[in-house]
Coordinates of C-alpha atoms in Angstrom, one line a residue:
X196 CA -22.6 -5.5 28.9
X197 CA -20.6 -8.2 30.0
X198 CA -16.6 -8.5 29.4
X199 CA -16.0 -9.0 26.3
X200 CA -14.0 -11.7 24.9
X201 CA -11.8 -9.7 22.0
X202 CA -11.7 -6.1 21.6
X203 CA -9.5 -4.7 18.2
X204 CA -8.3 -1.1 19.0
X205 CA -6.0 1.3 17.5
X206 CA -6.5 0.3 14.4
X207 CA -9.1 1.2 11.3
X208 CA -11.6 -0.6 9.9
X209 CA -13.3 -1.3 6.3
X210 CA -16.9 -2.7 5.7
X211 CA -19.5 -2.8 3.0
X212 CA -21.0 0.5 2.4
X213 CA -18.4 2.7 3.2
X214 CA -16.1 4.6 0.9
X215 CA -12.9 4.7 2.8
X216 CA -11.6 3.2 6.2
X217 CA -12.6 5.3 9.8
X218 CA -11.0 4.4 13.2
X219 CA -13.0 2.4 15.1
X220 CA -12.9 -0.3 17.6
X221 CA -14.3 -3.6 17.5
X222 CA -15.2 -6.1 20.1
X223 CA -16.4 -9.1 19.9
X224 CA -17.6 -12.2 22.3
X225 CA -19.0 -15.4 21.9
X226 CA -18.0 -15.1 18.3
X227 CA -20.0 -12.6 17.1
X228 CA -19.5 -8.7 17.2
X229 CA -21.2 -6.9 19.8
X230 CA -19.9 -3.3 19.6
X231 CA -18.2 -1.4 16.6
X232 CA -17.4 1.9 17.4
X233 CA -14.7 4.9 18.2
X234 CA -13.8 3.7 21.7
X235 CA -14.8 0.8 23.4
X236 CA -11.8 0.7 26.2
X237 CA -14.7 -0.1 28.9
X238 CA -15.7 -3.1 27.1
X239 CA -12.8 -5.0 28.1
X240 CA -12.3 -6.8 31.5
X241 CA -9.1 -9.1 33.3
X242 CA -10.3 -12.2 30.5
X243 CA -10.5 -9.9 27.6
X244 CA -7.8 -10.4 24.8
X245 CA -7.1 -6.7 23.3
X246 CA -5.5 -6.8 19.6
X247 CA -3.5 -3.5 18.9
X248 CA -4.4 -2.8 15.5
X249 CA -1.2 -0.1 15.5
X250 CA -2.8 1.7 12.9
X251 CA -4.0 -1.3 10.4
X252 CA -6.9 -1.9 9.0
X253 CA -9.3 -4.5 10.4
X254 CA -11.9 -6.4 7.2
X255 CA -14.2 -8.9 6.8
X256 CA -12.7 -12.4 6.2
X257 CA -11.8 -12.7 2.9
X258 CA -14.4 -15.2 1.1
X259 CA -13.3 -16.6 -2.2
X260 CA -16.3 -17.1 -4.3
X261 CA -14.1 -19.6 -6.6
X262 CA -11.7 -21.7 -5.8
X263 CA -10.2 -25.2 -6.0
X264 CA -8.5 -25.6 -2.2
X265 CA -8.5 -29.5 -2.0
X266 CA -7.0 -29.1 -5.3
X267 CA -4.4 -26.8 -4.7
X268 CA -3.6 -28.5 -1.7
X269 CA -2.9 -31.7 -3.1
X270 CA -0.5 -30.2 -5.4
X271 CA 1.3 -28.6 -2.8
X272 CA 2.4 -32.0 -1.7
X273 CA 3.0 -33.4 -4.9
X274 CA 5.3 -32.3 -7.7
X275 CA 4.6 -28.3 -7.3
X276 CA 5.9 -26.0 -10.4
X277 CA 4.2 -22.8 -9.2
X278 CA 7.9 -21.8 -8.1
X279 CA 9.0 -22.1 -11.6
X280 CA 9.8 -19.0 -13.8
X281 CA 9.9 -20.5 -17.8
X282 CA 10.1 -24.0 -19.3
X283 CA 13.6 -24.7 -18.1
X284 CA 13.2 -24.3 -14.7
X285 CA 9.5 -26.5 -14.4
X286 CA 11.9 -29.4 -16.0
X287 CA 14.7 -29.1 -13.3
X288 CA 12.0 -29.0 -10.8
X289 CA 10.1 -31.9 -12.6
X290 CA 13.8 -33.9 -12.7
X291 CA 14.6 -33.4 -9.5
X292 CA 11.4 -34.4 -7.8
X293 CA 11.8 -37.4 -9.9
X294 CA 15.1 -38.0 -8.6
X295 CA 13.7 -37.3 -4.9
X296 CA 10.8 -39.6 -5.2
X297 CA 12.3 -42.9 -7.3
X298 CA 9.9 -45.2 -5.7
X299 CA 7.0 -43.3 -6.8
X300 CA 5.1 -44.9 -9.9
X301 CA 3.8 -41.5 -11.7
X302 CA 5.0 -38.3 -11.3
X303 CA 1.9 -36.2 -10.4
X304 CA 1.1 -32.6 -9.8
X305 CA 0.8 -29.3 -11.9
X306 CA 1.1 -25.3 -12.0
X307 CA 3.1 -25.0 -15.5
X308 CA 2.3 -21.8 -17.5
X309 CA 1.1 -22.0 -21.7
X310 CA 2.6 -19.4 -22.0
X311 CA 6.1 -20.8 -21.6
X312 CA 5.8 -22.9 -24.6
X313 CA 5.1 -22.8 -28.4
X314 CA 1.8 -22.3 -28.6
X315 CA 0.9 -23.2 -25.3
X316 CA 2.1 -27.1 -26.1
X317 CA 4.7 -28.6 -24.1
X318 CA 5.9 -31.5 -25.3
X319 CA 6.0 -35.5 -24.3
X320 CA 9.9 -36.0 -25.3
X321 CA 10.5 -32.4 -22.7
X322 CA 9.2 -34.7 -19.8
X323 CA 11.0 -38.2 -20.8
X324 CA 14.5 -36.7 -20.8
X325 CA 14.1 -35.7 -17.3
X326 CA 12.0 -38.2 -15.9
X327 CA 13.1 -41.2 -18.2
X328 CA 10.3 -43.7 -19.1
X329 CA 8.5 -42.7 -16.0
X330 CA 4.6 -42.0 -16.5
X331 CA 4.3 -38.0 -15.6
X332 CA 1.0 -36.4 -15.9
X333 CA 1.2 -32.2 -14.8
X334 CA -1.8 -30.0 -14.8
X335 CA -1.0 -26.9 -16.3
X336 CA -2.4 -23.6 -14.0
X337 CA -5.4 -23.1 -15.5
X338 CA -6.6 -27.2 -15.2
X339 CA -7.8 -26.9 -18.5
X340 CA -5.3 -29.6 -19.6
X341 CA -2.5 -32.3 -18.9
X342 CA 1.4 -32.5 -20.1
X343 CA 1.8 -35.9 -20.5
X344 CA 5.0 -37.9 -21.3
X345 CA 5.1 -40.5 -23.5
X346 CA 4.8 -43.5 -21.1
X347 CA 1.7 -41.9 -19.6
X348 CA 0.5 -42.1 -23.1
X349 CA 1.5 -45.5 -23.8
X350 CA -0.6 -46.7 -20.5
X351 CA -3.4 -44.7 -21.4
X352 CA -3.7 -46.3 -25.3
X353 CA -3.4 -42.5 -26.8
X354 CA -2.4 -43.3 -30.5
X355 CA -2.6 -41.5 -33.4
X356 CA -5.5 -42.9 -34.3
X357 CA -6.9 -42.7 -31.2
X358 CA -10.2 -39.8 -31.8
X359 CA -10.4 -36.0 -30.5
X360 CA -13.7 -35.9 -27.5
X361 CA -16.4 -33.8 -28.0
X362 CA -14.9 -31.5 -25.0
X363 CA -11.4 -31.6 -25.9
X364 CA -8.4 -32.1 -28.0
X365 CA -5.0 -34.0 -28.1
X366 CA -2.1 -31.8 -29.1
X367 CA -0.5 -33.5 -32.2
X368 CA 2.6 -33.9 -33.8
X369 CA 2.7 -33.4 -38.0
X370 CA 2.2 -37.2 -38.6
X371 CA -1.0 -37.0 -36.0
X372 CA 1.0 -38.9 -33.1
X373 CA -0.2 -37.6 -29.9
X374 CA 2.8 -34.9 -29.0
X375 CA 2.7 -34.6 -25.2
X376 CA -0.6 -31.9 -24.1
X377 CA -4.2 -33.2 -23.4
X378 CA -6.1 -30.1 -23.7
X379 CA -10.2 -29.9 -21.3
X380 CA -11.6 -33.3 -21.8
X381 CA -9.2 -35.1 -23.6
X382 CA -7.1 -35.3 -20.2
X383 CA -10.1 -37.6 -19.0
X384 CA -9.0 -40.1 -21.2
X385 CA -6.0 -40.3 -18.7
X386 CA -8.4 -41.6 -15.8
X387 CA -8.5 -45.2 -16.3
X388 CA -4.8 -45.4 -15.7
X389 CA -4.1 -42.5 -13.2
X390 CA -3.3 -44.0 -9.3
X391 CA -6.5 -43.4 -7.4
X392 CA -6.1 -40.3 -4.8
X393 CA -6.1 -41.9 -1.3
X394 CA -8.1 -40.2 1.3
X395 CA -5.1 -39.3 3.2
X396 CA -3.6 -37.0 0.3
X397 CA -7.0 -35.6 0.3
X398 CA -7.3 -34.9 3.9
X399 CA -3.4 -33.7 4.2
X400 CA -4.5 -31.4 1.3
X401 CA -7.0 -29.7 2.1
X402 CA -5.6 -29.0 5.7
X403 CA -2.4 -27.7 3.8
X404 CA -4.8 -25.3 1.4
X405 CA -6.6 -24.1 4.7
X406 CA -3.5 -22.8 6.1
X407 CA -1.7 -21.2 3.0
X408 CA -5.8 -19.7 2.8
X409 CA -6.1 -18.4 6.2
X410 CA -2.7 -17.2 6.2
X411 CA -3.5 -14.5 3.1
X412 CA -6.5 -13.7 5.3
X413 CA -9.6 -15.6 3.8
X414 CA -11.9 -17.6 6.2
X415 CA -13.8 -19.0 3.1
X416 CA -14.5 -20.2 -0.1
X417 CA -16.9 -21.5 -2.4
X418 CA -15.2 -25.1 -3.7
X419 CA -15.8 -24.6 -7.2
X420 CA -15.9 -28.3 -8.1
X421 CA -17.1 -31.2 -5.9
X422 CA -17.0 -34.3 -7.8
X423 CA -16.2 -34.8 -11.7
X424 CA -13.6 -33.4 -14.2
X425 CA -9.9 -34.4 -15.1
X426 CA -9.5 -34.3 -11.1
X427 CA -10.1 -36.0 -7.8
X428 CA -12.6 -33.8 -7.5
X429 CA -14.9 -37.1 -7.0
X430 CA -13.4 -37.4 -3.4
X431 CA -13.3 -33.7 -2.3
X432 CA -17.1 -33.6 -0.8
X433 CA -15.5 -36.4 1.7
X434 CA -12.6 -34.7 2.6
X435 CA -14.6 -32.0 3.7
X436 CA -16.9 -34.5 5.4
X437 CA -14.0 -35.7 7.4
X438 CA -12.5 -32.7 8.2
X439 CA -15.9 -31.2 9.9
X440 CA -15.8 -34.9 11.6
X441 CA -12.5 -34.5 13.1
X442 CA -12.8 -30.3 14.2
X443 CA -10.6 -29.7 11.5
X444 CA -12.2 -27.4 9.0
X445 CA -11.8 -23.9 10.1
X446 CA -13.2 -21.5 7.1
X447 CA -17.0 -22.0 5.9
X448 CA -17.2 -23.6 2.7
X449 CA -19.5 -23.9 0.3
X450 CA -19.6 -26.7 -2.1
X451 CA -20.6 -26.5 -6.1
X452 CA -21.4 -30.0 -7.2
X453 CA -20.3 -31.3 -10.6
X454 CA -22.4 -31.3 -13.4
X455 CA -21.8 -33.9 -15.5
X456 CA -21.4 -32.6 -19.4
X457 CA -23.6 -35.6 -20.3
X458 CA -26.0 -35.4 -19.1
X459 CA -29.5 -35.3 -21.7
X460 CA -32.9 -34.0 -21.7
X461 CA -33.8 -38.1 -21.0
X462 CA -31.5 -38.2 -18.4
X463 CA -32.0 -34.7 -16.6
X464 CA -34.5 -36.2 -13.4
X465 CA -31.9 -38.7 -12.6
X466 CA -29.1 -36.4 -12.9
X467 CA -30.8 -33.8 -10.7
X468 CA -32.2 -36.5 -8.3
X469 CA -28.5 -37.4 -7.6
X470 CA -27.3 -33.9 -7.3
X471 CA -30.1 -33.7 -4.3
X472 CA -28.8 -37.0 -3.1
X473 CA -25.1 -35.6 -2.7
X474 CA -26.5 -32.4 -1.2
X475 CA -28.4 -34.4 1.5
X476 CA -25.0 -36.4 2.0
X477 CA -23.9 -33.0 3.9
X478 CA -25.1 -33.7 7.3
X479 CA -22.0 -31.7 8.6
X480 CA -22.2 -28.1 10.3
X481 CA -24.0 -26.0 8.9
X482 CA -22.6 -23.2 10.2
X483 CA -19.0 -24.6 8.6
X484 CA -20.2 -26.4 5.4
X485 CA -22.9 -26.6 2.8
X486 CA -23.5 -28.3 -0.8
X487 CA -25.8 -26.2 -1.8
X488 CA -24.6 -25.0 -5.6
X489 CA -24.1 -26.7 -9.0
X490 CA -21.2 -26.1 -11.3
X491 CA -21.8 -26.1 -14.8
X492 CA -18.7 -25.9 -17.2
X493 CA -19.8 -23.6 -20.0
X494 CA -16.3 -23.5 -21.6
X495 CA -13.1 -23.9 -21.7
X496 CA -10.4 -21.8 -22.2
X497 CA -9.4 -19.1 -24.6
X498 CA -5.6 -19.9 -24.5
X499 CA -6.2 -23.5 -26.2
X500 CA -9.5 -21.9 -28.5
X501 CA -11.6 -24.0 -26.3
X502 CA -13.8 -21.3 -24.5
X503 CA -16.8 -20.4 -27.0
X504 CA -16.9 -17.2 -28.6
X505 CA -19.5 -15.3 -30.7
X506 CA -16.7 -14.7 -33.5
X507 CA -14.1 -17.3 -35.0
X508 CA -10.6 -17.5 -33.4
X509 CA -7.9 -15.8 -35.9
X510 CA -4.7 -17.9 -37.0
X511 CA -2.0 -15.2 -35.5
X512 CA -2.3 -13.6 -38.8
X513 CA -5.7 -11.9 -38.7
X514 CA -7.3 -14.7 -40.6
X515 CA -10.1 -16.5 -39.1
X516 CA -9.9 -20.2 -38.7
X517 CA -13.6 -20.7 -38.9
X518 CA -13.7 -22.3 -35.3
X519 CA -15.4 -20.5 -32.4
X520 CA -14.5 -22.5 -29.3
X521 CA -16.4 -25.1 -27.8
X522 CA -19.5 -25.1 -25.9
X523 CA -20.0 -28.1 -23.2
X524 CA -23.8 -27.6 -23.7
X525 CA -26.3 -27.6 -26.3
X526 CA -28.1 -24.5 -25.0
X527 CA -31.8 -26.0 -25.5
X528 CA -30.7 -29.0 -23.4
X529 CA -28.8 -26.4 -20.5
X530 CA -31.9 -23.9 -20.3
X531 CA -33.9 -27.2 -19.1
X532 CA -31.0 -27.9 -16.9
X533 CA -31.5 -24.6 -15.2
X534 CA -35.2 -24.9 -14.7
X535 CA -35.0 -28.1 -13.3
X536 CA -31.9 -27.3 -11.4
X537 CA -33.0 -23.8 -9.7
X538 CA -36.5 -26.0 -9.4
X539 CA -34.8 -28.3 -6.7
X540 CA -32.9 -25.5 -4.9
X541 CA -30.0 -25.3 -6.1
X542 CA -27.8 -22.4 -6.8
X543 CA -26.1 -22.5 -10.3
X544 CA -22.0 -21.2 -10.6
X545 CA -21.3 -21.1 -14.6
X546 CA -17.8 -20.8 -15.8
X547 CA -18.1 -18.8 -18.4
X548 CA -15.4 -17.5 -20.2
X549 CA -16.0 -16.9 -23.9
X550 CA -18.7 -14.2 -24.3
X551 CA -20.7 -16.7 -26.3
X552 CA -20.8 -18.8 -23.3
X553 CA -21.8 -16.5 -21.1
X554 CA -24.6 -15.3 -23.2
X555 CA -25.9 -18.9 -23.1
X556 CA -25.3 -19.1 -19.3
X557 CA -27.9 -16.2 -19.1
X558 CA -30.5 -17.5 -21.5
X559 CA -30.8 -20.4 -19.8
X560 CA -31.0 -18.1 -16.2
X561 CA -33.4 -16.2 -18.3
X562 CA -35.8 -19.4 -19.1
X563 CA -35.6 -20.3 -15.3
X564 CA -36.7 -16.5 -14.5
X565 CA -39.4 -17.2 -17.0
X566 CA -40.7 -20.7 -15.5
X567 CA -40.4 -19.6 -11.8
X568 CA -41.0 -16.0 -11.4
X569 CA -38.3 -14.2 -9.4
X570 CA -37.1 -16.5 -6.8
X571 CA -34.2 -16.3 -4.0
X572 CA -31.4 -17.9 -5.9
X573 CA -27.4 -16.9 -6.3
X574 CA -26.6 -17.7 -9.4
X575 CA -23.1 -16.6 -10.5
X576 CA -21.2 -16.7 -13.6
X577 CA -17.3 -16.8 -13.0
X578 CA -14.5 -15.3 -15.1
X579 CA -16.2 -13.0 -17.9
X580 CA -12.8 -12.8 -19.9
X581 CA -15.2 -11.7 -22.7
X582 CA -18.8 -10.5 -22.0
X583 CA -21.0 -9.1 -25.0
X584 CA -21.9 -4.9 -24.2
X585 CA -26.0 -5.9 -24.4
X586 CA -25.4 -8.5 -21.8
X587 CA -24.1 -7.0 -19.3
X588 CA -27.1 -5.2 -18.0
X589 CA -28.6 -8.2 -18.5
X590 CA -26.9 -9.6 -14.9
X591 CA -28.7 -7.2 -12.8
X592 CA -31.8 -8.0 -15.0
X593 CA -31.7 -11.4 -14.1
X594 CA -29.9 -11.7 -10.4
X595 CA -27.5 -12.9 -11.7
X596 CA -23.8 -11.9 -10.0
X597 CA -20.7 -11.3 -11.7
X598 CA -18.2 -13.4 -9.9
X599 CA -14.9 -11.7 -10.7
X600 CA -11.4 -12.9 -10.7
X601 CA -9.4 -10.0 -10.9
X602 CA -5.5 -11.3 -11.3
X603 CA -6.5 -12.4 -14.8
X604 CA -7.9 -8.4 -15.8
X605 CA -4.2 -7.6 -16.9
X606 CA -1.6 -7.7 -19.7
X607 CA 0.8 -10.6 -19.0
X608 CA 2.5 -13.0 -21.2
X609 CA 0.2 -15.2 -21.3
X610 CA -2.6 -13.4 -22.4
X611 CA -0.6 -10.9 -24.6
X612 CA 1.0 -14.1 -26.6
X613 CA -1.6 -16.8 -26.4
X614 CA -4.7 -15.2 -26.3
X615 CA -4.4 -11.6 -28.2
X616 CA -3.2 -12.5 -31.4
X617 CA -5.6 -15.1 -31.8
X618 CA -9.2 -13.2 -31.3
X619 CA -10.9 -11.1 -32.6
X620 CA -10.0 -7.3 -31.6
X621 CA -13.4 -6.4 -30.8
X622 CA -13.5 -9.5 -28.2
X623 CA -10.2 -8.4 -26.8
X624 CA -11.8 -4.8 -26.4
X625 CA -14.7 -6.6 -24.0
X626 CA -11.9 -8.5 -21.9
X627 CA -13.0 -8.2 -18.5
X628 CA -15.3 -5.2 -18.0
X629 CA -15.6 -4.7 -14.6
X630 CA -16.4 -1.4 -14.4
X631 CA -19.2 -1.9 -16.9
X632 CA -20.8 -4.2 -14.7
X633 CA -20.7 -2.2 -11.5
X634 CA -21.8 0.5 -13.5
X635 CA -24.7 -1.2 -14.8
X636 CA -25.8 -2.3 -11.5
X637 CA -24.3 -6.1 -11.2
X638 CA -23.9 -7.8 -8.0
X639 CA -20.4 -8.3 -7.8
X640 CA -18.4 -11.3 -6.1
X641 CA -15.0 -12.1 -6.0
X642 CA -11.9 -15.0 -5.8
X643 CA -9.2 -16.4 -7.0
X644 CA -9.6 -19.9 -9.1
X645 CA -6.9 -21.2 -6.8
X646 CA -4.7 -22.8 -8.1
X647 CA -5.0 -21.5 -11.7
X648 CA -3.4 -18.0 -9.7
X649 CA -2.6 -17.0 -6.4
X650 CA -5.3 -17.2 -3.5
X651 CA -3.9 -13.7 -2.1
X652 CA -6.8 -10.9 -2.2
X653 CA -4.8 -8.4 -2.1
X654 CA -2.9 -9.3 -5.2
X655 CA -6.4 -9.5 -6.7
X656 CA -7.5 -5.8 -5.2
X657 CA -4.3 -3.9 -6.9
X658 CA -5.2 -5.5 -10.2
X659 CA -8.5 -5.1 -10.0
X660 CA -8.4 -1.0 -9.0
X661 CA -5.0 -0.8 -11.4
X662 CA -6.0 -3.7 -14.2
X663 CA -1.9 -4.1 -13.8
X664 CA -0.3 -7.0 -12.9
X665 CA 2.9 -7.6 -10.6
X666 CA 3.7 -10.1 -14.1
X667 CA 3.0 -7.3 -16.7
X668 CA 5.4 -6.3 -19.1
X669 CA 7.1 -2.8 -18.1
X670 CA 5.3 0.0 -19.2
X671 CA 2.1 -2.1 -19.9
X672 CA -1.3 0.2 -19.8
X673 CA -3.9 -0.6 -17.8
X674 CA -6.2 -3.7 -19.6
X675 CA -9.1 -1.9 -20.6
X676 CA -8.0 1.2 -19.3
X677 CA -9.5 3.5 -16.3
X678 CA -13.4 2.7 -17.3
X679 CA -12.4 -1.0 -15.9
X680 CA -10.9 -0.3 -13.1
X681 CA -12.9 -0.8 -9.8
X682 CA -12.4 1.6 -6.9
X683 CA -10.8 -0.1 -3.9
X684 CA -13.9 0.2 -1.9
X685 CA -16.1 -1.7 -5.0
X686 CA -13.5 -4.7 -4.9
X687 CA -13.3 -5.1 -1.6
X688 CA -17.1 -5.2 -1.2
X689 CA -16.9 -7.8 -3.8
X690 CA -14.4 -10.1 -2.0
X691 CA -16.1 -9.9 1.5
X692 CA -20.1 -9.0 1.4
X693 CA -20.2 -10.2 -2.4
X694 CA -18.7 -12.8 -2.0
X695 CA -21.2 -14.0 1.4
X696 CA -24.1 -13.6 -1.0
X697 CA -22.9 -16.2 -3.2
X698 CA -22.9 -18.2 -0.2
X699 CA -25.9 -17.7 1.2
X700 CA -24.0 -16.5 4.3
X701 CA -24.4 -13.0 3.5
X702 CA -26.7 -12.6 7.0
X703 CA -24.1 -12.7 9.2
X704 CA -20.6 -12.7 7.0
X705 CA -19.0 -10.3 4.9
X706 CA -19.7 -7.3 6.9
X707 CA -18.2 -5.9 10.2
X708 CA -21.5 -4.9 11.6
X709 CA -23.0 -5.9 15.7
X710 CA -24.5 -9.2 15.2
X711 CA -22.4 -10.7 12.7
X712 CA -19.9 -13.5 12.9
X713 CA -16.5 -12.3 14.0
X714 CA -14.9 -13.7 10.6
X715 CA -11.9 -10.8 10.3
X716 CA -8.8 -10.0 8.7
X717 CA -6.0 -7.6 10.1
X718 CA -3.7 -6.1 7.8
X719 CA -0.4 -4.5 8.6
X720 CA -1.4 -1.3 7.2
X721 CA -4.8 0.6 6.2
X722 CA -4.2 -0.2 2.8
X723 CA -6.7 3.1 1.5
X724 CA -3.1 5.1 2.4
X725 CA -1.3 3.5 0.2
X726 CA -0.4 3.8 -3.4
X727 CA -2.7 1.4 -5.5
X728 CA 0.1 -0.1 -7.0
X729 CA 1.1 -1.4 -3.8
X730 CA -1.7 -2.6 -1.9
X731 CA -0.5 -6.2 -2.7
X732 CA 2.3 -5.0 -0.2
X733 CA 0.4 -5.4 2.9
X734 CA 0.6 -8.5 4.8
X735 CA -1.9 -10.2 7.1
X736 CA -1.1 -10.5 10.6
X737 CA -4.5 -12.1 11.9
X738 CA -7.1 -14.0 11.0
X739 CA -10.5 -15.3 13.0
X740 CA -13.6 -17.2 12.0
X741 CA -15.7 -17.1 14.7
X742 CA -13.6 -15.1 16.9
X743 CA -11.4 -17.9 16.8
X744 CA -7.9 -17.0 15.8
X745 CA -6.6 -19.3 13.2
X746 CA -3.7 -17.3 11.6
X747 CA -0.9 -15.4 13.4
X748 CA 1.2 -13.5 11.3

């Protein structure tokens, strides 16, 4: 062989299939991996660049198998509150970007928690007195809905008698005047007045997401909405365009096209037809990008009683208030959707969040099964706050993977106060059950919903082998307790090899194996030493796609 081009050594490595980490080196050239082994000193020559691991622990690229990047990135340039701590300290942040930006027509941006208001509501007047009769609009960090102030209002012609959508709800004060919070698809009825997002924010972005991405040691993602939504999701599929255009995009992405919650049983062919239209618009790389899934919104969420559930939600007193969510589909119409949908190629990515919804998801993967036979698809359903115990086998049944996302799988304020009190116990018992999925044979894949919570896999990992959050309350148990829990090993394998399946990419990323991309992550320490509770200590100190090196730590 040939000098290689990088050889890891002294260091330890992780891959799918194994338990634990082992010492081994790793070389690569051309940007693939050509030798993985104990000691490969005589692989390297004058041109070879050697990376001293100093004991750490070399992985697979992190791939995030949800995520909104383009998103997240936007918001990073806008009016950020993920710094903020409670209510008081997203309106200083909101007042003084105001203040910082007077020229600026709307106030834009998002990351507020529900949790940091009575009943998850924040209010119009809260914005005016520290924006003045500026237009603000801030997603909160789930994007499930819009604080508004009252002069957005005003523009957009929200009245009191202006009418609830099918997919949402407008927050209300006692004499039904809209109060400040557009909750899932009322927020759309901001979009006529909202400033268009230029191509430049776009483009700025999604480079700024790609960095913050790379830098936690994740060299890609599936884009978990392309086109569509309360967004500018409609412009992310170019951005992506342009950056392959310009050498820019440096993780492999896949894309999950919008599906529109309208769409009918007349108007399925055409809805489809277009779908296949915006997945031929991808005449980028290949090897870089692909628009090869469809995202289809089950739900909404359980913090606002929008994701659907198979029993009422309760009224903080144990009562039930006769409502059980929403569902964004009639399930007749969505199990044709899935037919026709897996029919022309396409991989389906369900948020699902209520365990009604997810039941509903599988039908309709279950009526595809039963009009194609068992076909080479990778469905996913993302989230499972709440999955029913006779569905869960029913993922492997079906080929169906779980795609986790771990930070959520703990007691924090936000679910303890806005979620807890107001289901069902027996739900709240089914909140995330991880381990009964890998236990009953599910594929599992994992990511962050960036920005809804942090894009740092190793936050997710320690919650998802602990089911304790760095956010918990002190003392809090474990969220299901240790039948949940995943061991390192599983949740790893879910965040790198998992994770490439949902891709399609699973050939030659997610493992550190000879003939594989060189897509890797080096961490400061081998993080199977340490203490569970403090894997999400270790830092990244390298990353590579391709065995290119695009972070440096």
């Amino acid at each position: 062989m040939t000098d290689v081009d990088l050889l890891f050594r002294g260091g330890r490595l992780f891959t799918a299939g194994l338990e634990g980490s082992q010492e081994s080196d790793v070389a690569v050239n051309n940007g693939r991996i050509v030798a993985v082994g104990p000691s490969l000193a005589e692989l390297a020559g004058p041109a070879t660049e050697v990376i001293d691991a100093h004991g750490g622990l070399l992985v697979p690229g992190f791939i995030d198998a949800h995520a909104h990047p383009v998103q997240a990135g936007v918001e990073l340039l806008q009016c950020e509150l993920g710094e903020a701590t409670d209510a008081d300290s997203a309106l200083a942040l909101v007042g003084a970007y105001a203040a910082a930006h007077p020229d600026d027509e709307w106030i834009l941006g998002g990351g507020w928690a529900m949790a940091w208001f009575p009943g998850g509501n924040p209010s119009a007047a809260a914005l005016d007195a520290v924006a003045g009769d500026r237009p603000v609009a801030l997603s909160n960090r789930d994007h499930h809905g819009m604080w508004v102030s009252s002069a957005a209002l005003r523009l957009a012609g929200i009245t009191a008698a202006t009418p609830d959508p099918v997919d949402g709800l407008i927050s209300r004060a006692p004499d039904g005047s809209p109060s400040g919070m557009l909750h899932e698809g009322a927020a759309a009825l901001l979009d006529p007045v909202l400033p268009a997002v230029t191509p430049s924010l776009l483009d700025r972005g999604l480079l700024a997401a790609q960095e913050r991405m790379h830098g936690f040691g994740v060299t890609g993602w599936q884009d978990a909405m392309i086109g569509g939504y309360i967004d500018a999701g409609a412009g992310f599929g170019e951005a992506y365009l342009r950056a392959v255009a310009r050498g820019e995009l440096t993780a492999r992405v896949t894309g999950a096209l919008w599906l529109e919650r309208s769409v009918t049983l007349d108007s399925l062919d055409a809805v489809v037809a277009a779908l296949a239209d915006a997945r031929a618009s991808c005449t980028a790389d290949p090897a870089l990008l692909a628009f090869s899934a469809v995202k289809i919104m089950m739900d909404g969420v359980a913090e606002n009683h929008t994701a659907a559930l198979s029993q009422p939600y309760l009224d903080g007193r144990g009562h039930s208030t006769g409502e059980s969510g929403l569902s964004f589909f009639d399930p007749a119409v969505l199990k044709s959707v899935a037919i026709a949908l897996e029919a022309a190629g396409f991989d389906l990515h369900f948020h699902a969040l209520g365990d009604r919804a997810v039941t509903e998801a599988l039908d309709a993967l279950a009526a595809a099964r039963a009009a194609h036979g068992v076909r080479d698809t990778r469905h996913h359903l993302a989230h499972l706050q709440m999955v029913r115990a006779a569905d869960v086998p029913r993922f492997a049944a079906l080929g169906a993977a779980a795609n986790l996302q771990a930070l959520w799988a703990s007691h924090e304020p936000q679910f303890d106060e806005l979620t807890v009190p107001f289901i069902a116990p027996s739900l709240i018992a089914r909140s995330y059950p991880f381990g009964d999925l890998a236990r009953a044979g599910a594929r599992l894949a994992a990511g962050s919903d960036w920005p809804v919570t942090s894009p740092n896999p190793l936050a997710a990992l320690r919650v998802a082998a602990t089911r304790v959050s760095d956010d918990a309350p002190a003392g809090a148990s474990p969220l299901g307790g240790a039948p949940q829990q995943l061991s390192l090993a599983t949740a790893l394998t879910a965040y790198t090899a998992g994770s490439a399946w949902v891709n399609r990419r699973e050939h030659e990323t997610g493992r550190i194996e000879n003939g594989f991309l060189a897509d890797l992550a080096l961490l400061d320490r081998d993080v199977f030493d340490s203490a569970l509770e403090e894997i999400d200590q270790a830092r990244v100190i390298g990353t590579w796609v391709g065995g290119r090196r695009v972070f440096e730590g």
